[in-house]
């Protein structure tokens, strides 16, 4: 099967997921509901398995921060979505001139047969991950 990569609009579930990450909203109706219970996630050099471990990881990583994700480009091929975007982060209590920019930020999200994200890969350039301590 020869699948083509197409540029597409960000699906609402993706927008909702990044909003939930930014707000650390782990409620049952948040954007995290798109992830399977046994999600496999690779976040730069971290490997996580299971929705509760993913939520705990985001809480630990982003809890002390103010985070905003921006989706700039979404590509789709089959059941795979590739998101290119950016994120700004800064420690709570610091001014905006302390923002750290993760640019580019790449996300690969693989959907299962039920339309939920079963595999999630996040990466940034090595120089940025070193600076950000991730």
JSON list of N, CA, C and O in Angstrom, two decimals, residues 109-129:
[
{"chain": "A", "resi": 109, "resn": "UNK", "atom": "N", "xyz": [1.72, 11.00, 16.12]},
{"chain": "A", "resi": 109, "resn": "UNK", "atom": "CA", "xyz": [0.63, 10.37, 16.85]},
{"chain": "A", "resi": 109, "resn": "UNK", "atom": "C", "xyz": [0.00, 9.30, 15.96]},
{"chain": "A", "resi": 109, "resn": "UNK", "atom": "O", "xyz": [-0.50, 9.61, 14.87]},
{"chain": "A", "resi": 110, "resn": "UNK", "atom": "N", "xyz": [0.05, 8.07, 16.42]},
{"chain": "A", "resi": 110, "resn": "UNK", "atom": "CA", "xyz": [-0.50, 6.94, 15.67]},
{"chain": "A", "resi": 110, "resn": "UNK", "atom": "C", "xyz": [-1.83, 6.53, 16.28]},
{"chain": "A", "resi": 110, "resn": "UNK", "atom": "O", "xyz": [-1.92, 6.27, 17.48]},
{"chain": "A", "resi": 111, "resn": "UNK", "atom": "N", "xyz": [-2.87, 6.47, 15.44]},
{"chain": "A", "resi": 111, "resn": "UNK", "atom": "CA", "xyz": [-4.20, 6.07, 15.90]},
{"chain": "A", "resi": 111, "resn": "UNK", "atom": "C", "xyz": [-4.40, 4.56, 15.74]},
{"chain": "A", "resi": 111, "resn": "UNK", "atom": "O", "xyz": [-3.90, 3.95, 14.79]},
{"chain": "A", "resi": 112, "resn": "UNK", "atom": "N", "xyz": [-5.16, 3.98, 16.66]},
{"chain": "A", "resi": 112, "resn": "UNK", "atom": "CA", "xyz": [-5.53, 2.58, 16.52]},
{"chain": "A", "resi": 112, "resn": "UNK", "atom": "C", "xyz": [-6.84, 2.47, 15.74]},
{"chain": "A", "resi": 112, "resn": "UNK", "atom": "O", "xyz": [-7.37, 3.48, 15.24]},
{"chain": "A", "resi": 113, "resn": "UNK", "atom": "N", "xyz": [-7.39, 1.26, 15.66]},
{"chain": "A", "resi": 113, "resn": "UNK", "atom": "CA", "xyz": [-8.62, 1.03, 14.88]},
{"chain": "A", "resi": 113, "resn": "UNK", "atom": "C", "xyz": [-9.83, 1.77, 15.45]},
{"chain": "A", "resi": 113, "resn": "UNK", "atom": "O", "xyz": [-10.78, 2.05, 14.73]},
{"chain": "A", "resi": 114, "resn": "UNK", "atom": "N", "xyz": [-9.78, 2.10, 16.74]},
{"chain": "A", "resi": 114, "resn": "UNK", "atom": "CA", "xyz": [-10.89, 2.82, 17.37]},
{"chain": "A", "resi": 114, "resn": "UNK", "atom": "C", "xyz": [-10.73, 4.33, 17.25]},
{"chain": "A", "resi": 114, "resn": "UNK", "atom": "O", "xyz": [-11.54, 5.09, 17.77]},
{"chain": "A", "resi": 115, "resn": "UNK", "atom": "N", "xyz": [-9.65, 4.80, 16.61]},
{"chain": "A", "resi": 115, "resn": "UNK", "atom": "CA", "xyz": [-9.44, 6.22, 16.43]},
{"chain": "A", "resi": 115, "resn": "UNK", "atom": "C", "xyz": [-8.83, 6.92, 17.63]},
{"chain": "A", "resi": 115, "resn": "UNK", "atom": "O", "xyz": [-8.93, 8.13, 17.78]},
{"chain": "A", "resi": 116, "resn": "UNK", "atom": "N", "xyz": [-8.19, 6.14, 18.52]},
{"chain": "A", "resi": 116, "resn": "UNK", "atom": "CA", "xyz": [-7.51, 6.71, 19.68]},
{"chain": "A", "resi": 116, "resn": "UNK", "atom": "C", "xyz": [-6.00, 6.62, 19.47]},
{"chain": "A", "resi": 116, "resn": "UNK", "atom": "O", "xyz": [-5.52, 5.74, 18.76]},
{"chain": "A", "resi": 117, "resn": "UNK", "atom": "N", "xyz": [-5.26, 7.52, 20.12]},
{"chain": "A", "resi": 117, "resn": "UNK", "atom": "CA", "xyz": [-3.81, 7.54, 19.97]},
{"chain": "A", "resi": 117, "resn": "UNK", "atom": "C", "xyz": [-3.22, 6.41, 20.81]},
{"chain": "A", "resi": 117, "resn": "UNK", "atom": "O", "xyz": [-3.35, 6.39, 22.03]},
{"chain": "A", "resi": 118, "resn": "UNK", "atom": "N", "xyz": [-2.56, 5.47, 20.12]},
{"chain": "A", "resi": 118, "resn": "UNK", "atom": "CA", "xyz": [-1.95, 4.31, 20.77]},
{"chain": "A", "resi": 118, "resn": "UNK", "atom": "C", "xyz": [-0.45, 4.49, 20.93]},
{"chain": "A", "resi": 118, "resn": "UNK", "atom": "O", "xyz": [0.15, 3.88, 21.81]},
{"chain": "A", "resi": 119, "resn": "UNK", "atom": "N", "xyz": [0.16, 5.30, 20.07]},
{"chain": "A", "resi": 119, "resn": "UNK", "atom": "CA", "xyz": [1.59, 5.57, 20.16]},
{"chain": "A", "resi": 119, "resn": "UNK", "atom": "C", "xyz": [1.80, 7.06, 19.93]},
{"chain": "A", "resi": 119, "resn": "UNK", "atom": "O", "xyz": [1.23, 7.64, 19.01]},
{"chain": "A", "resi": 120, "resn": "UNK", "atom": "N", "xyz": [2.66, 7.65, 20.76]},
{"chain": "A", "resi": 120, "resn": "UNK", "atom": "CA", "xyz": [2.85, 9.10, 20.76]},
{"chain": "A", "resi": 120, "resn": "UNK", "atom": "C", "xyz": [4.34, 9.36, 20.91]},
{"chain": "A", "resi": 120, "resn": "UNK", "atom": "O", "xyz": [4.95, 8.94, 21.90]},
{"chain": "A", "resi": 121, "resn": "UNK", "atom": "N", "xyz": [4.93, 10.05, 19.94]},
{"chain": "A", "resi": 121, "resn": "UNK", "atom": "CA", "xyz": [6.35, 10.35, 19.95]},
{"chain": "A", "resi": 121, "resn": "UNK", "atom": "C", "xyz": [6.52, 11.86, 19.91]},
{"chain": "A", "resi": 121, "resn": "UNK", "atom": "O", "xyz": [5.92, 12.53, 19.08]},
{"chain": "A", "resi": 122, "resn": "UNK", "atom": "N", "xyz": [7.33, 12.39, 20.83]},
{"chain": "A", "resi": 122, "resn": "UNK", "atom": "CA", "xyz": [7.61, 13.83, 20.92]},
{"chain": "A", "resi": 122, "resn": "UNK", "atom": "C", "xyz": [9.12, 14.01, 20.83]},
{"chain": "A", "resi": 122, "resn": "UNK", "atom": "O", "xyz": [9.86, 13.33, 21.54]},
{"chain": "A", "resi": 123, "resn": "UNK", "atom": "N", "xyz": [9.56, 14.95, 20.00]},
{"chain": "A", "resi": 123, "resn": "UNK", "atom": "CA", "xyz": [10.99, 15.22, 19.92]},
{"chain": "A", "resi": 123, "resn": "UNK", "atom": "C", "xyz": [11.23, 16.68, 19.58]},
{"chain": "A", "resi": 123, "resn": "UNK", "atom": "O", "xyz": [10.38, 17.35, 18.98]},
{"chain": "A", "resi": 124, "resn": "UNK", "atom": "N", "xyz": [12.40, 17.15, 19.99]},
{"chain": "A", "resi": 124, "resn": "UNK", "atom": "CA", "xyz": [12.89, 18.49, 19.72]},
{"chain": "A", "resi": 124, "resn": "UNK", "atom": "C", "xyz": [14.37, 18.36, 19.35]},
{"chain": "A", "resi": 124, "resn": "UNK", "atom": "O", "xyz": [14.98, 17.34, 19.63]},
{"chain": "A", "resi": 125, "resn": "UNK", "atom": "N", "xyz": [14.96, 19.39, 18.75]},
{"chain": "A", "resi": 125, "resn": "UNK", "atom": "CA", "xyz": [16.38, 19.32, 18.43]},
{"chain": "A", "resi": 125, "resn": "UNK", "atom": "C", "xyz": [17.23, 19.07, 19.69]},
{"chain": "A", "resi": 125, "resn": "UNK", "atom": "O", "xyz": [16.89, 19.57, 20.77]},
{"chain": "A", "resi": 126, "resn": "UNK", "atom": "N", "xyz": [18.32, 18.31, 19.55]},
{"chain": "A", "resi": 126, "resn": "UNK", "atom": "CA", "xyz": [19.17, 18.01, 20.72]},
{"chain": "A", "resi": 126, "resn": "UNK", "atom": "C", "xyz": [19.63, 19.23, 21.49]},
{"chain": "A", "resi": 126, "resn": "UNK", "atom": "O", "xyz": [19.66, 19.21, 22.73]},
{"chain": "A", "resi": 127, "resn": "UNK", "atom": "N", "xyz": [19.95, 20.31, 20.81]},
{"chain": "A", "resi": 127, "resn": "UNK", "atom": "CA", "xyz": [20.41, 21.51, 21.51]},
{"chain": "A", "resi": 127, "resn": "UNK", "atom": "C", "xyz": [19.34, 22.09, 22.41]},
{"chain": "A", "resi": 127, "resn": "UNK", "atom": "O", "xyz": [19.61, 22.58, 23.51]},
{"chain": "A", "resi": 128, "resn": "UNK", "atom": "N", "xyz": [18.09, 21.98, 21.99]},
{"chain": "A", "resi": 128, "resn": "UNK", "atom": "CA", "xyz": [16.98, 22.50, 22.80]},
{"chain": "A", "resi": 128, "resn": "UNK", "atom": "C", "xyz": [16.69, 21.56, 23.98]},
{"chain": "A", "resi": 128, "resn": "UNK", "atom": "O", "xyz": [16.46, 22.02, 25.09]},
{"chain": "A", "resi": 129, "resn": "UNK", "atom": "N", "xyz": [16.71, 20.24, 23.73]},
{"chain": "A", "resi": 129, "resn": "UNK", "atom": "CA", "xyz": [16.41, 19.33, 24.83]},
{"chain": "A", "resi": 129, "resn": "UNK", "atom": "C", "xyz": [17.47, 19.43, 25.92]},
{"chain": "A", "resi": 129, "resn": "UNK", "atom": "O", "xyz": [17.16, 19.35, 27.11]}
]
